[in-house]
Short mmCIF file of C-alpha atoms in Angstrom, two decimals:
data_model
loop_
_atom_site.label_atom_id
_atom_site.label_comp_id
_atom_site.label_asym_id
_atom_site.label_seq_id
_atom_site.Cartn_x
_atom_site.Cartn_y
_atom_site.Cartn_z
CA TYR A 7 -84.15 -5.14 84.66
CA PRO A 8 -87.58 -3.64 85.46
CA SER A 9 -89.75 -5.31 88.08
CA GLY A 10 -93.20 -4.87 89.51
CA PRO A 11 -95.56 -2.54 87.65
CA ASP A 12 -92.69 -1.23 85.50
CA VAL A 13 -92.71 -4.49 83.56
CA LEU A 14 -96.03 -3.49 81.98
CA ARG A 15 -95.58 -0.78 79.41
CA TYR A 16 -98.49 1.17 77.98
CA ILE A 17 -98.56 3.73 75.20
CA GLU A 18 -97.28 6.97 76.80
CA ASP A 19 -97.35 5.10 80.18
CA ASP A 20 -101.12 5.56 80.26
CA PRO A 21 -102.92 2.43 81.61
CA SER A 22 -106.08 3.50 79.75
CA ARG A 23 -104.28 2.99 76.44
CA ALA A 24 -103.00 -0.18 74.72
CA LEU A 25 -100.47 -2.44 76.45
CA ARG A 26 -97.23 -2.82 74.50
CA ALA A 27 -95.43 -6.12 73.93
CA THR A 28 -92.04 -6.19 75.65
CA SER A 29 -90.98 -9.88 75.83
CA THR A 30 -87.55 -10.08 77.51
CA SER A 31 -86.18 -6.92 75.84
CA ILE A 32 -86.80 -4.53 78.79
CA ASP A 33 -88.36 -1.99 76.43
CA PRO A 34 -90.97 -2.40 73.66
CA ASN A 35 -88.87 -0.39 71.24
CA VAL A 36 -85.88 -2.65 71.86
CA LEU A 37 -88.11 -5.64 71.11
CA GLY A 38 -89.12 -3.95 67.86
CA GLY A 39 -85.47 -3.37 67.01
CA ALA A 40 -84.63 -7.04 67.59
CA LEU A 41 -87.52 -8.02 65.33
CA ILE A 42 -86.04 -5.91 62.54
CA PHE A 43 -83.02 -8.21 62.45
CA VAL A 44 -84.82 -11.53 62.31
CA THR A 45 -87.71 -10.42 60.13
CA SER A 46 -85.43 -8.92 57.48
CA ILE A 47 -83.25 -12.02 57.34
CA THR A 48 -86.26 -14.37 57.33
CA THR A 49 -87.99 -12.41 54.55
CA ALA A 50 -84.91 -12.67 52.37
CA GLN A 51 -84.93 -16.40 52.96
CA LEU A 52 -88.61 -16.71 52.05
CA PHE A 53 -88.05 -15.27 48.59
CA ALA A 54 -84.69 -16.94 47.97
CA GLU A 55 -84.28 -19.55 45.24
CA ARG A 56 -82.76 -21.94 47.74
CA PRO A 57 -83.88 -21.01 51.27
CA LEU A 58 -82.08 -22.47 54.25
CA LEU A 59 -85.38 -23.56 55.85
CA SER A 60 -88.71 -24.84 54.61
CA ARG A 61 -90.86 -22.03 53.20
CA ARG A 62 -93.86 -23.02 55.27
CA TRP A 63 -91.94 -22.42 58.47
CA LEU A 64 -90.55 -19.19 57.12
CA VAL A 65 -94.10 -17.98 56.43
CA VAL A 66 -95.22 -18.92 59.93
CA SER A 67 -92.21 -17.17 61.45
CA ILE A 68 -92.73 -13.95 59.48
CA VAL A 69 -96.43 -13.79 60.36
CA LEU A 70 -95.69 -14.26 64.08
CA MET A 71 -92.87 -11.71 64.03
CA GLY A 72 -95.03 -9.21 62.16
CA ILE A 73 -97.83 -9.56 64.72
CA CYS A 74 -95.34 -9.15 67.55
CA LEU A 75 -93.88 -6.04 65.92
CA ILE A 76 -97.33 -4.47 65.67
CA LEU A 77 -98.05 -5.36 69.31
CA SER A 78 -94.86 -3.61 70.40
CA PHE A 79 -96.28 -0.32 68.97
CA SER A 80 -92.76 0.62 67.99
CA ARG A 81 -93.16 3.13 65.19
CA GLY A 82 -89.46 3.54 64.47
CA SER A 83 -88.99 -0.24 64.19
CA PHE A 84 -91.98 -0.58 61.85
CA PHE A 85 -90.57 2.14 59.62
CA GLY A 86 -87.13 0.52 59.75
CA LEU A 87 -88.58 -2.86 58.70
CA ALA A 88 -90.44 -1.15 55.86
CA VAL A 89 -87.09 0.26 54.68
CA ALA A 90 -85.55 -3.23 54.84
CA ILE A 91 -88.40 -4.68 52.77
CA PHE A 92 -87.96 -1.86 50.26
CA ILE A 93 -84.22 -2.55 50.00
CA LEU A 94 -84.84 -6.28 49.43
CA GLY A 95 -87.44 -5.49 46.77
CA LEU A 96 -85.24 -2.93 45.07
CA LEU A 97 -82.15 -5.14 44.98
CA ARG A 98 -83.52 -8.60 44.16
CA TYR A 99 -87.18 -9.30 44.84
CA PRO A 100 -89.47 -6.72 43.11
CA LYS A 101 -92.63 -8.63 44.05
CA LEU A 102 -91.87 -7.69 47.66
CA LEU A 103 -92.67 -4.06 46.82
CA TRP A 104 -96.20 -4.99 45.81
CA ILE A 105 -96.67 -7.35 48.74
CA GLY A 106 -95.47 -4.66 51.12
CA LEU A 107 -97.87 -2.13 49.61
CA ILE A 108 -100.82 -4.56 49.96
CA LEU A 109 -99.89 -5.24 53.60
CA LEU A 110 -99.71 -1.53 54.38
CA ILE A 111 -103.13 -0.98 52.87
CA ALA A 112 -104.51 -3.94 54.84
CA ILE A 113 -103.04 -2.65 58.11
CA TYR A 114 -104.52 0.77 57.44
CA PHE A 115 -108.06 -0.51 56.91
CA LEU A 116 -108.35 -3.61 59.11
CA PRO A 117 -110.50 -2.94 62.20
CA PHE A 118 -108.19 -4.60 64.73
CA THR A 119 -105.14 -2.57 63.62
CA GLN A 120 -106.76 0.87 64.02
CA THR A 121 -105.19 1.46 67.45
CA TYR A 122 -101.76 0.95 65.89
CA VAL A 123 -102.61 3.11 62.86
CA ASP A 124 -103.84 5.94 65.09
CA HIS A 125 -100.69 5.71 67.21
CA TYR A 126 -98.49 5.84 64.11
CA LEU A 127 -100.32 8.74 62.48
CA SER A 128 -100.33 10.79 65.68
CA GLY A 129 -96.55 10.46 65.73
CA LEU A 130 -96.22 11.57 62.11
CA ARG A 131 -98.34 14.60 62.86
CA GLY A 132 -96.38 15.36 66.03
CA GLU A 133 -99.54 15.32 68.12
CA ASP A 134 -98.74 12.73 70.83
CA LEU A 135 -96.77 13.35 74.00
CA ALA A 136 -93.94 10.97 73.09
CA THR A 137 -93.20 12.76 69.82
CA GLN A 138 -93.34 16.19 71.41
CA MET A 139 -90.91 15.05 74.09
CA ARG A 140 -88.59 13.81 71.37
CA PHE A 141 -88.56 17.26 69.76
CA GLY A 142 -87.57 18.73 73.10
CA GLU A 143 -84.81 16.13 73.49
CA TYR A 144 -83.39 17.00 70.05
CA LYS A 145 -83.23 20.68 70.94
CA ASP A 146 -81.52 19.97 74.28
CA ALA A 147 -79.09 17.52 72.65
CA LEU A 148 -77.96 20.15 70.12
CA ILE A 149 -77.32 22.58 72.98
CA LEU A 150 -75.14 20.00 74.76
CA ILE A 151 -73.27 19.09 71.59
CA SER A 152 -72.58 22.75 70.81
CA ARG A 153 -70.88 23.09 74.21
CA TYR A 154 -68.81 19.90 73.89
CA PRO A 155 -68.57 19.35 70.14
CA TRP A 156 -65.40 17.33 69.56
CA PHE A 157 -65.20 14.61 72.22
CA GLY A 158 -68.53 14.87 74.04
CA VAL A 159 -69.09 14.51 77.76
CA GLY A 160 -68.43 10.79 78.24
CA PHE A 161 -70.75 8.22 79.75
CA SER A 162 -71.15 9.38 83.37
CA GLY A 163 -73.50 12.34 82.76
CA ALA A 164 -73.47 15.99 81.80
CA PRO A 165 -70.98 18.23 83.65
CA GLN A 166 -73.46 21.13 83.84
CA ILE A 167 -76.77 21.11 85.64
CA ASP A 168 -78.79 22.80 82.92
CA VAL A 169 -78.11 20.05 80.34
CA TYR A 170 -78.46 16.29 80.39
CA VAL A 171 -77.31 13.24 78.39
CA GLY A 172 -80.11 11.38 76.74
CA VAL A 173 -81.98 11.68 73.45
CA SER A 174 -84.14 9.36 71.35
CA ASN A 175 -81.71 9.50 68.43
CA MET A 176 -78.74 7.20 68.11
CA TYR A 177 -76.60 9.68 66.23
CA LEU A 178 -77.25 12.59 68.58
CA LEU A 179 -76.56 10.32 71.57
CA ILE A 180 -73.20 9.33 70.12
CA ALA A 181 -72.36 13.00 69.54
CA GLU A 182 -73.35 13.81 73.14
CA GLU A 183 -71.19 11.10 74.66
CA MET A 184 -68.29 10.85 72.19
CA GLY A 185 -68.55 14.09 70.28
CA LEU A 186 -68.30 14.63 66.56
CA ALA A 187 -65.09 12.57 66.55
CA GLY A 188 -66.98 9.53 67.84
CA LEU A 189 -69.92 10.10 65.52
CA GLY A 190 -67.61 10.44 62.53
CA THR A 191 -65.81 7.20 63.49
CA PHE A 192 -69.13 5.34 63.78
CA LEU A 193 -70.41 6.62 60.45
CA ALA A 194 -67.12 5.73 58.78
CA ALA A 195 -67.27 2.18 60.20
CA MET A 196 -70.85 1.74 59.01
CA GLY A 197 -70.00 3.15 55.61
CA LEU A 198 -67.07 0.73 55.17
CA ALA A 199 -69.18 -2.20 56.33
CA LEU A 200 -71.97 -1.38 53.87
CA ARG A 201 -69.46 -0.93 51.07
CA GLU A 202 -68.21 -4.45 51.72
CA MET A 203 -71.73 -5.87 51.85
CA PHE A 204 -72.88 -4.23 48.63
CA GLY A 205 -69.63 -5.24 47.00
CA GLY A 206 -70.31 -8.82 48.05
CA LEU A 207 -73.77 -8.70 46.47
CA ARG A 208 -72.22 -7.83 43.11
CA ARG A 209 -70.13 -10.98 43.25
CA VAL A 210 -72.39 -13.65 44.67
CA ALA A 211 -75.00 -14.11 41.96
CA ASP A 212 -73.90 -17.71 41.34
CA ASP A 213 -74.48 -18.75 44.96
CA ALA A 214 -78.21 -18.37 45.70
CA ARG A 215 -77.94 -19.40 49.35
CA LEU A 216 -75.13 -17.02 50.19
CA GLU A 217 -76.85 -14.27 48.24
CA SER A 218 -80.07 -14.60 50.25
CA VAL A 219 -78.15 -14.50 53.54
CA LEU A 220 -76.21 -11.43 52.50
CA LEU A 221 -79.33 -9.69 51.22
CA GLY A 222 -81.06 -10.18 54.56
CA LEU A 223 -78.06 -8.80 56.42
CA VAL A 224 -77.82 -5.78 54.13
CA GLY A 225 -81.53 -5.03 54.55
CA ALA A 226 -81.31 -5.38 58.33
CA THR A 227 -78.22 -3.17 58.57
CA VAL A 228 -79.77 -0.35 56.55
CA ALA A 229 -82.99 -0.70 58.58
CA VAL A 230 -81.09 -0.40 61.85
CA LEU A 231 -79.31 2.75 60.69
CA VAL A 232 -82.64 4.27 59.70
CA THR A 233 -84.26 3.23 63.00
CA GLY A 234 -81.44 5.00 64.83
CA ILE A 235 -82.92 8.30 63.68
CA PHE A 236 -85.96 7.65 65.91
CA ASP A 237 -84.41 5.85 68.88
CA HIS A 238 -81.19 5.34 70.79
CA TYR A 239 -80.99 1.79 72.10
CA PHE A 240 -78.65 0.34 69.44
CA LEU A 241 -75.78 2.40 70.88
CA ASN A 242 -76.94 3.06 74.43
CA ILE A 243 -74.79 1.66 77.24
CA ASN A 244 -77.96 0.83 79.21
CA PHE A 245 -79.11 -1.64 76.51
CA GLN A 246 -76.03 -3.84 76.12
CA HIS A 247 -77.94 -6.67 74.43
CA ALA A 248 -79.20 -4.31 71.68
CA VAL A 249 -75.69 -2.93 71.18
CA ALA A 250 -74.34 -6.46 70.93
CA LEU A 251 -77.00 -7.34 68.32
CA LEU A 252 -75.95 -4.36 66.20
CA TRP A 253 -72.29 -5.36 66.08
CA VAL A 254 -73.10 -9.06 65.57
CA LEU A 255 -75.25 -8.03 62.62
CA VAL A 256 -72.50 -5.88 61.11
CA GLY A 257 -69.91 -8.61 61.72
CA LEU A 258 -72.09 -11.23 60.04
CA GLY A 259 -72.63 -8.93 57.08
CA VAL A 260 -68.93 -8.25 56.59
CA ALA A 261 -68.13 -11.97 57.04
CA ALA A 262 -70.76 -12.93 54.45
CA ALA A 263 -69.32 -10.32 52.09
CA GLY A 264 -65.91 -11.89 52.56
CA GLN A 265 -67.34 -15.30 51.64
CA ALA A 266 -68.96 -13.69 48.58
CA LYS A 267 -65.60 -12.32 47.56
CA VAL A 268 -64.07 -15.82 47.76
CA ALA A 269 -67.03 -17.28 45.88
CA GLY A 270 -66.71 -14.69 43.15
CA THR A 271 -62.99 -15.37 42.74
CA ASP A 272 -63.56 -19.15 42.58
CA SER A 273 -66.24 -18.70 39.92
CA GLY A 274 -63.82 -16.95 37.60
CA GLN A 275 -64.83 -13.35 38.29
CA PRO A 276 -61.92 -10.90 38.57
CA PRO A 277 -60.77 -10.41 42.14
CA ARG A 278 -61.70 -7.14 43.78
CA VAL A 279 -58.90 -4.59 44.02
CA GLU A 280 -58.61 -3.10 47.48
#
């Protein structure tokens, strides 16, 4: 765990720029990733017919988590959460699409969010140092993968001095360490898990509480997979707590889908054929 001055994280490690929220997550981006989970699930509860908690506390929680996400300056996490909100709006809560659009417009124009907006836009344009370094990492990762394509180089480091293990992309990192075989296994596992979750959503319409839980888990899972395009911590051995969160999320989603299958069978719907 970092100590001393390393605890404080600034944008591009420049003390003249904004300080990033880290909490106990070691890294601001990891904090942003954790907020994807809880914000997605809480948002689904807020719009549910029968939420598990009082709506007033859900509103307070979402506002605080949204502020914390902005203060982390984690662009990938913000985009991932936007994807989760879009999924929730597309599947069940269309008003969320309009609310999300209004919030984006507000963030873009409010004076106290301009630092965040500038940071985000500079990343989209590829102008800031962090984004340019990512492009270099992607190129180097493809070189390493081309040399060890099937089973990767493992978790102890690269066997050649002119290449290294490490890239801000979850999928490329898996391919570096476990090769295309490991990446294919991971994608297959995620595909099967999402198939179960979406299958559960088709069956659980009569149980509003279970539906809202499953919706939040689906949105969070899709958001995490999207965020993995921009960062690596969800399957990086150095961030065990983030890795654990990913698999807890997937496990909860599959378990909720299993409950939905039971609920659908009990309600008279035809059982699913495996």
